[in-house]
Amino acid sequence: MKKKFALALAAFMMMGTLAACGSTNTNQGSDAGNTSGSSAVDAIKEKGEIVMLTNAAFPPFEYLADDGSVQGVDADIAQAVADKLGVKLKIVDMDFDSIVNSLKAGKGDFAAAGMTVTEERLKQVDFSDEYVTSSQMVVVREDSDLEGDKAALDAALSGKNIAVQAGTTGDWYAGGDETTGSTIKDANVLQYKSATEAALHLASGKADAIIIDQKPAEAIVAANEGKLKVLDTKLTDEQYAFAVQKNQEDLLAIINEVVAEYKGDKVDELITKHMGA
Ligand code: GLN
């Protein structure tokens, strides 16, 4: 199953590449009304500002600092993109499940939200090269006896109350969406706006488990000292990337330059820095 999901992901990525080639050709054609292509970066420079869309409830990738500012791995990488363009970075915080539509509607220049590359999202936006590998994990109360490999856990989670952040790959997995490789059946999926809310309802006993990305899972457990634990089993293999509106190859190229610089050691350092914050 895991292998199948990885293969499917590889296929989506190839589709992304093909789509990018297709739109480059379009821009070279007589599509004079198309304001995308080489003008995306010009427009940002003219504004003097690049706008990042995120959901600041996903530590260590994005979270609200005491002063109300959005901090995190994504904000740091986004700042490097802004610096490269010589513009200011503005971060807009919104519900995770509004981000793709808001980006499509032009409410931001890109999304950086620990967002997994998926087939569904590739139909709507383009993705940069990936910069983080992640998995969906299961968080339970410390005294829970839930355990096992992926197949056993999926079976054990079937019919249970599973808390998730709405519109995420964890949400889809809990709902038994086959594209995620899930074999969970008939779970009662409790959709919350944030991981923090999901954690509250797990701690209180309203939910039996949370399905969420690896680092946020660790952050939730750390924030609920002694009450929660994250199981070792990885349910999926996922890749995070920045999202941009379709047909903005010049902006995508700049973001990819920064991603190439950060991917690996620099991202790992940022994760460590923000896990401690
Ligand atoms: N990686 C998950 C997704 O893309 C969750 C992201 C998030 O909650 N910020 O759906």
PDB file of C-alpha atoms and ligand atoms in Angstrom:
ATOM      1  CA  MET A   1       0.000   0.000   0.000  1.00  0.00           C
ATOM      2  CA  LYS A   2       2.730   2.384   1.046  1.00  0.00           C
ATOM      3  CA  LYS A   3       4.633   1.606  -2.113  1.00  0.00           C
ATOM      4  CA  LYS A   4       1.525   2.227  -4.174  1.00  0.00           C
ATOM      5  CA  PHE A   5       1.023   5.631  -2.569  1.00  0.00           C
ATOM      6  CA  ALA A   6       4.659   6.537  -3.209  1.00  0.00           C
ATOM      7  CA  LEU A   7       4.288   5.504  -6.826  1.00  0.00           C
ATOM      8  CA  ALA A   8       1.100   7.501  -7.154  1.00  0.00           C
ATOM      9  CA  LEU A   9       2.867  10.532  -5.699  1.00  0.00           C
ATOM     10  CA  ALA A  10       5.716  10.121  -8.178  1.00  0.00           C
ATOM     11  CA  ALA A  11       3.150  10.006 -10.965  1.00  0.00           C
ATOM     12  CA  PHE A  12       1.479  13.244  -9.743  1.00  0.00           C
ATOM     13  CA  MET A  13       4.840  14.932  -9.717  1.00  0.00           C
ATOM     14  CA  MET A  14       5.493  13.916 -13.287  1.00  0.00           C
ATOM     15  CA  MET A  15       2.078  15.244 -14.196  1.00  0.00           C
ATOM     16  CA  GLY A  16       3.076  18.503 -12.567  1.00  0.00           C
ATOM     17  CA  THR A  17       6.202  18.675 -14.693  1.00  0.00           C
ATOM     18  CA  LEU A  18       4.243  17.963 -17.853  1.00  0.00           C
ATOM     19  CA  ALA A  19       1.650  20.575 -16.931  1.00  0.00           C
ATOM     20  CA  ALA A  20       4.429  23.118 -16.419  1.00  0.00           C
ATOM     21  CA  CYS A  21       5.832  22.382 -19.882  1.00  0.00           C
ATOM     22  CA  GLY A  22       2.377  22.745 -21.375  1.00  0.00           C
ATOM     23  CA  SER A  23       1.785  26.155 -19.903  1.00  0.00           C
ATOM     24  CA  THR A  24       5.209  27.433 -20.964  1.00  0.00           C
ATOM     25  CA  ASN A  25       4.192  26.699 -24.517  1.00  0.00           C
ATOM     26  CA  THR A  26       0.920  28.514 -24.029  1.00  0.00           C
ATOM     27  CA  ASN A  27       2.735  31.608 -22.857  1.00  0.00           C
ATOM     28  CA  GLN A  28       4.872  31.599 -25.967  1.00  0.00           C
ATOM     29  CA  GLY A  29       1.743  31.573 -28.099  1.00  0.00           C
ATOM     30  CA  SER A  30      -0.558  34.430 -29.008  1.00  0.00           C
ATOM     31  CA  ASP A  31      -2.345  34.432 -25.664  1.00  0.00           C
ATOM     32  CA  ALA A  32      -1.917  38.186 -25.254  1.00  0.00           C
ATOM     33  CA  GLY A  33      -4.533  38.435 -22.518  1.00  0.00           C
ATOM     34  CA  ASN A  34      -2.629  36.081 -20.253  1.00  0.00           C
ATOM     35  CA  THR A  35      -1.170  38.147 -17.446  1.00  0.00           C
ATOM     36  CA  SER A  36       0.732  35.193 -16.035  1.00  0.00           C
ATOM     37  CA  GLY A  37       4.113  33.883 -17.131  1.00  0.00           C
ATOM     38  CA  SER A  38       6.962  36.379 -16.953  1.00  0.00           C
ATOM     39  CA  SER A  39       4.807  39.096 -15.400  1.00  0.00           C
ATOM     40  CA  ALA A  40       4.201  37.450 -12.004  1.00  0.00           C
ATOM     41  CA  VAL A  41       7.579  38.483 -10.627  1.00  0.00           C
ATOM     42  CA  ASP A  42       7.314  41.962 -12.216  1.00  0.00           C
ATOM     43  CA  ALA A  43       3.953  42.482 -10.557  1.00  0.00           C
ATOM     44  CA  ILE A  44       5.352  41.483  -7.155  1.00  0.00           C
ATOM     45  CA  LYS A  45       8.317  43.833  -7.546  1.00  0.00           C
ATOM     46  CA  GLU A  46       5.992  46.640  -8.540  1.00  0.00           C
ATOM     47  CA  LYS A  47       3.875  46.043  -5.407  1.00  0.00           C
ATOM     48  CA  GLY A  48       7.062  45.897  -3.346  1.00  0.00           C
ATOM     49  CA  GLU A  49       5.533  43.018  -1.427  1.00  0.00           C
ATOM     50  CA  ILE A  50       4.991  39.285  -1.737  1.00  0.00           C
ATOM     51  CA  VAL A  51       2.013  37.747   0.051  1.00  0.00           C
ATOM     52  CA  MET A  52       2.244  34.292   1.635  1.00  0.00           C
ATOM     53  CA  LEU A  53      -0.912  32.391   2.601  1.00  0.00           C
ATOM     54  CA  THR A  54      -0.720  29.987   5.514  1.00  0.00           C
ATOM     55  CA  ASN A  55      -2.476  28.532   8.543  1.00  0.00           C
ATOM     56  CA  ALA A  56      -0.417  29.513  11.577  1.00  0.00           C
ATOM     57  CA  ALA A  57      -1.411  26.499  13.697  1.00  0.00           C
ATOM     58  CA  PHE A  58       1.012  23.930  12.388  1.00  0.00           C
ATOM     59  CA  PRO A  59       4.243  24.058  14.387  1.00  0.00           C
ATOM     60  CA  PRO A  60       7.127  23.978  13.638  1.00  0.00           C
ATOM     61  CA  PHE A  61       6.215  25.026  10.076  1.00  0.00           C
ATOM     62  CA  GLU A  62       4.002  27.959  11.126  1.00  0.00           C
ATOM     63  CA  TYR A  63       2.711  29.200  14.454  1.00  0.00           C
ATOM     64  CA  LEU A  64       1.779  32.451  16.135  1.00  0.00           C
ATOM     65  CA  ALA A  65       4.548  33.925  18.268  1.00  0.00           C
ATOM     66  CA  ASP A  66       3.827  35.823  21.501  1.00  0.00           C
ATOM     67  CA  ASP A  67       3.991  39.130  19.619  1.00  0.00           C
ATOM     68  CA  GLY A  68       1.270  37.912  17.227  1.00  0.00           C
ATOM     69  CA  SER A  69       3.617  37.479  14.271  1.00  0.00           C
ATOM     70  CA  VAL A  70       3.668  34.283  12.224  1.00  0.00           C
ATOM     71  CA  GLN A  71       6.915  32.371  12.715  1.00  0.00           C
ATOM     72  CA  GLY A  72       8.177  28.995  11.552  1.00  0.00           C
ATOM     73  CA  VAL A  73      10.155  27.046   8.980  1.00  0.00           C
ATOM     74  CA  ASP A  74       7.900  28.197   6.134  1.00  0.00           C
ATOM     75  CA  ALA A  75       8.057  31.849   7.200  1.00  0.00           C
ATOM     76  CA  ASP A  76      11.874  31.689   7.238  1.00  0.00           C
ATOM     77  CA  ILE A  77      12.078  30.174   3.761  1.00  0.00           C
ATOM     78  CA  ALA A  78       9.460  32.646   2.513  1.00  0.00           C
ATOM     79  CA  GLN A  79      11.563  35.503   3.888  1.00  0.00           C
ATOM     80  CA  ALA A  80      14.466  34.242   1.766  1.00  0.00           C
ATOM     81  CA  VAL A  81      12.192  34.318  -1.297  1.00  0.00           C
ATOM     82  CA  ALA A  82      11.183  37.905  -0.481  1.00  0.00           C
ATOM     83  CA  ASP A  83      14.832  38.883   0.044  1.00  0.00           C
ATOM     84  CA  LYS A  84      15.775  37.384  -3.313  1.00  0.00           C
ATOM     85  CA  LEU A  85      13.069  39.492  -4.964  1.00  0.00           C
ATOM     86  CA  GLY A  86      13.988  42.555  -2.917  1.00  0.00           C
ATOM     87  CA  VAL A  87      10.453  42.966  -1.561  1.00  0.00           C
ATOM     88  CA  LYS A  88       8.691  42.841   1.808  1.00  0.00           C
ATOM     89  CA  LEU A  89       7.067  39.620   3.017  1.00  0.00           C
ATOM     90  CA  LYS A  90       3.441  39.809   4.118  1.00  0.00           C
ATOM     91  CA  ILE A  91       1.932  36.705   5.754  1.00  0.00           C
ATOM     92  CA  VAL A  92      -1.822  36.124   5.744  1.00  0.00           C
ATOM     93  CA  ASP A  93      -3.149  33.607   8.300  1.00  0.00           C
ATOM     94  CA  MET A  94      -6.320  31.707   7.352  1.00  0.00           C
ATOM     95  CA  ASP A  95      -8.023  28.328   7.742  1.00  0.00           C
ATOM     96  CA  PHE A  96      -5.999  25.592   6.054  1.00  0.00           C
ATOM     97  CA  ASP A  97      -8.950  24.474   3.955  1.00  0.00           C
ATOM     98  CA  SER A  98      -9.313  27.994   2.461  1.00  0.00           C
ATOM     99  CA  ILE A  99      -5.734  28.326   1.271  1.00  0.00           C
ATOM    100  CA  VAL A 100      -5.899  26.711  -2.185  1.00  0.00           C
ATOM    101  CA  ASN A 101      -9.053  28.609  -3.183  1.00  0.00           C
ATOM    102  CA  SER A 102      -7.676  31.887  -1.833  1.00  0.00           C
ATOM    103  CA  LEU A 103      -4.496  31.387  -3.824  1.00  0.00           C
ATOM    104  CA  LYS A 104      -6.508  30.666  -6.969  1.00  0.00           C
ATOM    105  CA  ALA A 105      -8.519  33.830  -6.316  1.00  0.00           C
ATOM    106  CA  GLY A 106      -5.306  35.874  -6.200  1.00  0.00           C
ATOM    107  CA  LYS A 107      -5.495  36.690  -2.472  1.00  0.00           C
ATOM    108  CA  GLY A 108      -1.826  35.783  -2.181  1.00  0.00           C
ATOM    109  CA  ASP A 109       1.215  35.150  -4.336  1.00  0.00           C
ATOM    110  CA  PHE A 110       2.036  31.731  -2.904  1.00  0.00           C
ATOM    111  CA  ALA A 111       1.076  29.322  -0.158  1.00  0.00           C
ATOM    112  CA  ALA A 112       3.560  27.922   2.356  1.00  0.00           C
ATOM    113  CA  ALA A 113       1.711  25.764   4.830  1.00  0.00           C
ATOM    114  CA  GLY A 114       3.411  22.406   5.243  1.00  0.00           C
ATOM    115  CA  MET A 115       1.288  21.559   2.250  1.00  0.00           C
ATOM    116  CA  THR A 116       1.521  18.072   0.798  1.00  0.00           C
ATOM    117  CA  VAL A 117       1.701  17.675  -2.968  1.00  0.00           C
ATOM    118  CA  THR A 118      -1.406  15.739  -4.013  1.00  0.00           C
ATOM    119  CA  GLU A 119      -3.114  14.925  -7.297  1.00  0.00           C
ATOM    120  CA  GLU A 120      -6.212  16.857  -6.254  1.00  0.00           C
ATOM    121  CA  ARG A 121      -4.256  20.030  -5.460  1.00  0.00           C
ATOM    122  CA  LEU A 122      -2.154  19.722  -8.641  1.00  0.00           C
ATOM    123  CA  LYS A 123      -5.352  20.156 -10.617  1.00  0.00           C
ATOM    124  CA  GLN A 124      -5.736  23.589  -9.053  1.00  0.00           C
ATOM    125  CA  VAL A 125      -2.280  25.017  -8.380  1.00  0.00           C
ATOM    126  CA  ASP A 126       1.362  24.387  -9.274  1.00  0.00           C
ATOM    127  CA  PHE A 127       3.877  23.177  -6.696  1.00  0.00           C
ATOM    128  CA  SER A 128       7.542  24.035  -6.223  1.00  0.00           C
ATOM    129  CA  ASP A 129      10.148  21.329  -5.746  1.00  0.00           C
ATOM    130  CA  GLU A 130       9.556  19.571  -2.449  1.00  0.00           C
ATOM    131  CA  TYR A 131      11.494  20.596   0.650  1.00  0.00           C
ATOM    132  CA  VAL A 132      10.267  18.288   3.440  1.00  0.00           C
ATOM    133  CA  THR A 133       9.383  14.601   3.632  1.00  0.00           C
ATOM    134  CA  SER A 134       6.606  13.774   6.077  1.00  0.00           C
ATOM    135  CA  SER A 135       4.099  11.091   7.049  1.00  0.00           C
ATOM    136  CA  GLN A 136       0.689  10.959   8.637  1.00  0.00           C
ATOM    137  CA  MET A 137       1.028   9.749  12.218  1.00  0.00           C
ATOM    138  CA  VAL A 138      -1.390   8.677  14.927  1.00  0.00           C
ATOM    139  CA  VAL A 139      -1.507  10.571  18.233  1.00  0.00           C
ATOM    140  CA  VAL A 140      -3.334   8.925  21.151  1.00  0.00           C
ATOM    141  CA  ARG A 141      -3.674   9.374  24.920  1.00  0.00           C
ATOM    142  CA  GLU A 142      -0.773   8.010  26.942  1.00  0.00           C
ATOM    143  CA  ASP A 143      -2.884   5.096  28.286  1.00  0.00           C
ATOM    144  CA  SER A 144      -4.214   4.023  24.869  1.00  0.00           C
ATOM    145  CA  ASP A 145      -3.431   0.477  23.709  1.00  0.00           C
ATOM    146  CA  LEU A 146      -3.768   1.321  20.008  1.00  0.00           C
ATOM    147  CA  GLU A 147      -0.698   0.028  18.141  1.00  0.00           C
ATOM    148  CA  GLY A 148       0.433  -2.065  15.193  1.00  0.00           C
ATOM    149  CA  ASP A 149       1.647  -1.737  11.636  1.00  0.00           C
ATOM    150  CA  LYS A 150      -0.253   0.338   9.100  1.00  0.00           C
ATOM    151  CA  ALA A 151      -2.763  -2.384   8.204  1.00  0.00           C
ATOM    152  CA  ALA A 152      -3.439  -3.252  11.842  1.00  0.00           C
ATOM    153  CA  LEU A 153      -3.747   0.405  12.856  1.00  0.00           C
ATOM    154  CA  ASP A 154      -6.121   1.173   9.973  1.00  0.00           C
ATOM    155  CA  ALA A 155      -8.269  -1.748  11.116  1.00  0.00           C
ATOM    156  CA  ALA A 156      -8.117  -0.631  14.748  1.00  0.00           C
ATOM    157  CA  LEU A 157      -9.026   2.956  13.810  1.00  0.00           C
ATOM    158  CA  SER A 158     -12.034   1.867  11.722  1.00  0.00           C
ATOM    159  CA  GLY A 159     -15.258   2.978  13.371  1.00  0.00           C
ATOM    160  CA  LYS A 160     -13.404   5.147  15.909  1.00  0.00           C
ATOM    161  CA  ASN A 161     -13.627   8.890  16.619  1.00  0.00           C
ATOM    162  CA  ILE A 162     -10.681  10.437  14.801  1.00  0.00           C
ATOM    163  CA  ALA A 163      -9.817  14.124  15.195  1.00  0.00           C
ATOM    164  CA  VAL A 164      -8.178  15.898  12.259  1.00  0.00           C
ATOM    165  CA  GLN A 165      -7.496  19.338  10.880  1.00  0.00           C
ATOM    166  CA  ALA A 166     -10.133  19.976   8.185  1.00  0.00           C
ATOM    167  CA  GLY A 167      -9.032  19.732   4.579  1.00  0.00           C
ATOM    168  CA  THR A 168      -5.692  18.068   5.264  1.00  0.00           C
ATOM    169  CA  THR A 169      -4.282  14.791   4.033  1.00  0.00           C
ATOM    170  CA  GLY A 170      -4.851  13.473   7.589  1.00  0.00           C
ATOM    171  CA  ASP A 171      -8.542  14.342   7.194  1.00  0.00           C
ATOM    172  CA  TRP A 172      -8.691  12.418   3.904  1.00  0.00           C
ATOM    173  CA  TYR A 173      -6.818   9.488   5.416  1.00  0.00           C
ATOM    174  CA  ALA A 174      -9.194   9.272   8.383  1.00  0.00           C
ATOM    175  CA  GLY A 175     -12.122   9.347   5.952  1.00  0.00           C
ATOM    176  CA  GLY A 176     -10.726   6.306   4.129  1.00  0.00           C
ATOM    177  CA  ASP A 177      -9.786   8.193   0.926  1.00  0.00           C
ATOM    178  CA  GLU A 178      -8.087   5.571  -1.276  1.00  0.00           C
ATOM    179  CA  THR A 179      -5.712   8.067  -2.905  1.00  0.00           C
ATOM    180  CA  THR A 180      -3.979   8.353   0.474  1.00  0.00           C
ATOM    181  CA  GLY A 181      -3.549   4.578   0.748  1.00  0.00           C
ATOM    182  CA  SER A 182      -5.951   4.467   3.700  1.00  0.00           C
ATOM    183  CA  THR A 183      -7.932   1.327   4.453  1.00  0.00           C
ATOM    184  CA  ILE A 184      -9.826   2.884   7.396  1.00  0.00           C
ATOM    185  CA  LYS A 185     -13.542   2.153   7.245  1.00  0.00           C
ATOM    186  CA  ASP A 186     -16.438   4.136   8.723  1.00  0.00           C
ATOM    187  CA  ALA A 187     -14.513   6.275  11.155  1.00  0.00           C
ATOM    188  CA  ASN A 188     -16.317   9.197  12.758  1.00  0.00           C
ATOM    189  CA  VAL A 189     -14.073  12.000  11.514  1.00  0.00           C
ATOM    190  CA  LEU A 190     -14.108  15.070  13.784  1.00  0.00           C
ATOM    191  CA  GLN A 191     -12.890  18.003  11.690  1.00  0.00           C
ATOM    192  CA  TYR A 192     -11.313  20.897  13.550  1.00  0.00           C
ATOM    193  CA  LYS A 193      -9.864  24.178  12.327  1.00  0.00           C
ATOM    194  CA  SER A 194      -6.536  23.547  14.000  1.00  0.00           C
ATOM    195  CA  ALA A 195      -4.328  20.819  15.386  1.00  0.00           C
ATOM    196  CA  THR A 196      -4.490  22.498  18.797  1.00  0.00           C
ATOM    197  CA  GLU A 197      -8.273  22.074  18.905  1.00  0.00           C
ATOM    198  CA  ALA A 198      -7.939  18.446  17.795  1.00  0.00           C
ATOM    199  CA  ALA A 199      -5.471  17.864  20.659  1.00  0.00           C
ATOM    200  CA  LEU A 200      -7.905  19.330  23.203  1.00  0.00           C
ATOM    201  CA  HIS A 201     -10.628  16.905  22.127  1.00  0.00           C
ATOM    202  CA  LEU A 202      -8.232  13.971  22.211  1.00  0.00           C
ATOM    203  CA  ALA A 203      -7.079  14.866  25.714  1.00  0.00           C
ATOM    204  CA  SER A 204     -10.692  15.261  26.901  1.00  0.00           C
ATOM    205  CA  GLY A 205     -11.658  11.822  25.547  1.00  0.00           C
ATOM    206  CA  LYS A 206     -14.012  13.054  22.814  1.00  0.00           C
ATOM    207  CA  ALA A 207     -11.659  11.630  20.176  1.00  0.00           C
ATOM    208  CA  ASP A 208      -9.788   8.305  20.268  1.00  0.00           C
ATOM    209  CA  ALA A 209      -6.923   9.479  18.064  1.00  0.00           C
ATOM    210  CA  ILE A 210      -5.619  12.306  15.905  1.00  0.00           C
ATOM    211  CA  ILE A 211      -4.198  11.690  12.454  1.00  0.00           C
ATOM    212  CA  ILE A 212      -1.730  14.426  11.615  1.00  0.00           C
ATOM    213  CA  ASP A 213       1.677  15.139  10.073  1.00  0.00           C
ATOM    214  CA  GLN A 214       4.817  13.952  11.858  1.00  0.00           C
ATOM    215  CA  LYS A 215       6.412  17.135  13.240  1.00  0.00           C
ATOM    216  CA  PRO A 216       3.113  18.741  14.311  1.00  0.00           C
ATOM    217  CA  ALA A 217       2.292  15.399  16.004  1.00  0.00           C
ATOM    218  CA  GLU A 218       5.526  15.660  17.994  1.00  0.00           C
ATOM    219  CA  ALA A 219       4.808  19.317  18.788  1.00  0.00           C
ATOM    220  CA  ILE A 220       1.301  18.464  20.074  1.00  0.00           C
ATOM    221  CA  VAL A 221       2.668  15.712  22.295  1.00  0.00           C
ATOM    222  CA  ALA A 222       5.339  18.044  23.668  1.00  0.00           C
ATOM    223  CA  ALA A 223       2.712  20.719  24.396  1.00  0.00           C
ATOM    224  CA  ASN A 224       0.501  18.250  26.315  1.00  0.00           C
ATOM    225  CA  GLU A 225       3.214  16.935  28.629  1.00  0.00           C
ATOM    226  CA  GLY A 226       2.668  13.358  29.696  1.00  0.00           C
ATOM    227  CA  LYS A 227      -0.922  13.169  28.418  1.00  0.00           C
ATOM    228  CA  LEU A 228      -0.435  12.167  24.791  1.00  0.00           C
ATOM    229  CA  LYS A 229       1.926  10.021  22.733  1.00  0.00           C
ATOM    230  CA  VAL A 230       2.631   9.572  19.034  1.00  0.00           C
ATOM    231  CA  LEU A 231       2.737   6.010  17.672  1.00  0.00           C
ATOM    232  CA  ASP A 232       5.780   4.887  15.647  1.00  0.00           C
ATOM    233  CA  THR A 233       3.839   3.669  12.609  1.00  0.00           C
ATOM    234  CA  LYS A 234       3.995   5.866   9.508  1.00  0.00           C
ATOM    235  CA  LEU A 235       0.703   5.793   7.633  1.00  0.00           C
ATOM    236  CA  THR A 236       1.862   7.636   4.484  1.00  0.00           C
ATOM    237  CA  ASP A 237       4.877   9.068   2.674  1.00  0.00           C
ATOM    238  CA  GLU A 238       4.321  12.711   1.719  1.00  0.00           C
ATOM    239  CA  GLN A 239       6.270  15.659   0.375  1.00  0.00           C
ATOM    240  CA  TYR A 240       5.717  19.320   1.215  1.00  0.00           C
ATOM    241  CA  ALA A 241       6.066  22.060  -1.380  1.00  0.00           C
ATOM    242  CA  PHE A 242       5.117  25.716  -1.838  1.00  0.00           C
ATOM    243  CA  ALA A 243       2.071  26.310  -4.028  1.00  0.00           C
ATOM    244  CA  VAL A 244       1.669  29.047  -6.638  1.00  0.00           C
ATOM    245  CA  GLN A 245      -1.067  29.916  -9.078  1.00  0.00           C
ATOM    246  CA  LYS A 246      -0.848  28.041 -12.346  1.00  0.00           C
ATOM    247  CA  ASN A 247       1.253  29.500 -15.187  1.00  0.00           C
ATOM    248  CA  GLN A 248       3.616  31.556 -13.050  1.00  0.00           C
ATOM    249  CA  GLU A 249       6.846  29.873 -14.093  1.00  0.00           C
ATOM    250  CA  ASP A 250       9.052  32.847 -13.256  1.00  0.00           C
ATOM    251  CA  LEU A 251       7.874  32.980  -9.635  1.00  0.00           C
ATOM    252  CA  LEU A 252       8.083  29.208  -9.378  1.00  0.00           C
ATOM    253  CA  ALA A 253      11.681  29.322 -10.645  1.00  0.00           C
ATOM    254  CA  ILE A 254      12.683  31.847  -7.948  1.00  0.00           C
ATOM    255  CA  ILE A 255      10.990  29.777  -5.230  1.00  0.00           C
ATOM    256  CA  ASN A 256      12.739  26.651  -6.535  1.00  0.00           C
ATOM    257  CA  GLU A 257      16.135  28.386  -6.312  1.00  0.00           C
ATOM    258  CA  VAL A 258      15.479  29.125  -2.632  1.00  0.00           C
ATOM    259  CA  VAL A 259      14.088  25.638  -1.994  1.00  0.00           C
ATOM    260  CA  ALA A 260      17.237  24.103  -3.508  1.00  0.00           C
ATOM    261  CA  GLU A 261      19.327  26.212  -1.138  1.00  0.00           C
ATOM    262  CA  TYR A 262      17.320  25.202   1.955  1.00  0.00           C
ATOM    263  CA  LYS A 263      16.409  21.568   1.259  1.00  0.00           C
ATOM    264  CA  GLY A 264      18.315  19.184   3.522  1.00  0.00           C
ATOM    265  CA  ASP A 265      20.556  20.591   6.273  1.00  0.00           C
ATOM    266  CA  LYS A 266      19.153  24.129   6.337  1.00  0.00           C
ATOM    267  CA  VAL A 267      15.559  22.921   6.610  1.00  0.00           C
ATOM    268  CA  ASP A 268      16.579  20.464   9.342  1.00  0.00           C
ATOM    269  CA  GLU A 269      18.216  23.313  11.286  1.00  0.00           C
ATOM    270  CA  LEU A 270      15.063  25.413  10.962  1.00  0.00           C
ATOM    271  CA  ILE A 271      12.900  22.513  12.169  1.00  0.00           C
ATOM    272  CA  THR A 272      15.107  22.097  15.248  1.00  0.00           C
ATOM    273  CA  LYS A 273      15.083  25.858  15.911  1.00  0.00           C
ATOM    274  CA  HIS A 274      11.286  26.126  15.720  1.00  0.00           C
ATOM    275  CA  MET A 275      10.534  22.878  17.593  1.00  0.00           C
ATOM    276  CA  GLY A 276      12.321  24.502  20.519  1.00  0.00           C
ATOM    277  CA  ALA A 277      10.316  27.751  20.235  1.00  0.00           C
TER     278      ALA A 277
HETATM  279  N1  GLN B   1       0.436  18.241   5.114  1.00  0.00           N
HETATM  280  C1  GLN B   1      -0.970  18.268   5.364  1.00  0.00           C
HETATM  281  C2  GLN B   1      -1.682  18.658   4.107  1.00  0.00           C
HETATM  282  O1  GLN B   1      -1.082  19.191   3.209  1.00  0.00           O
HETATM  283  C3  GLN B   1      -1.350  19.197   6.498  1.00  0.00           C
HETATM  284  C4  GLN B   1      -0.933  20.617   6.314  1.00  0.00           C
HETATM  285  C5  GLN B   1      -1.443  21.575   7.387  1.00  0.00           C
HETATM  286  O2  GLN B   1      -2.296  21.253   8.173  1.00  0.00           O
HETATM  287  N2  GLN B   1      -0.904  22.758   7.425  1.00  0.00           N
HETATM  288  O3  GLN B   1      -2.854  18.457   3.960  1.00  0.00           O
END
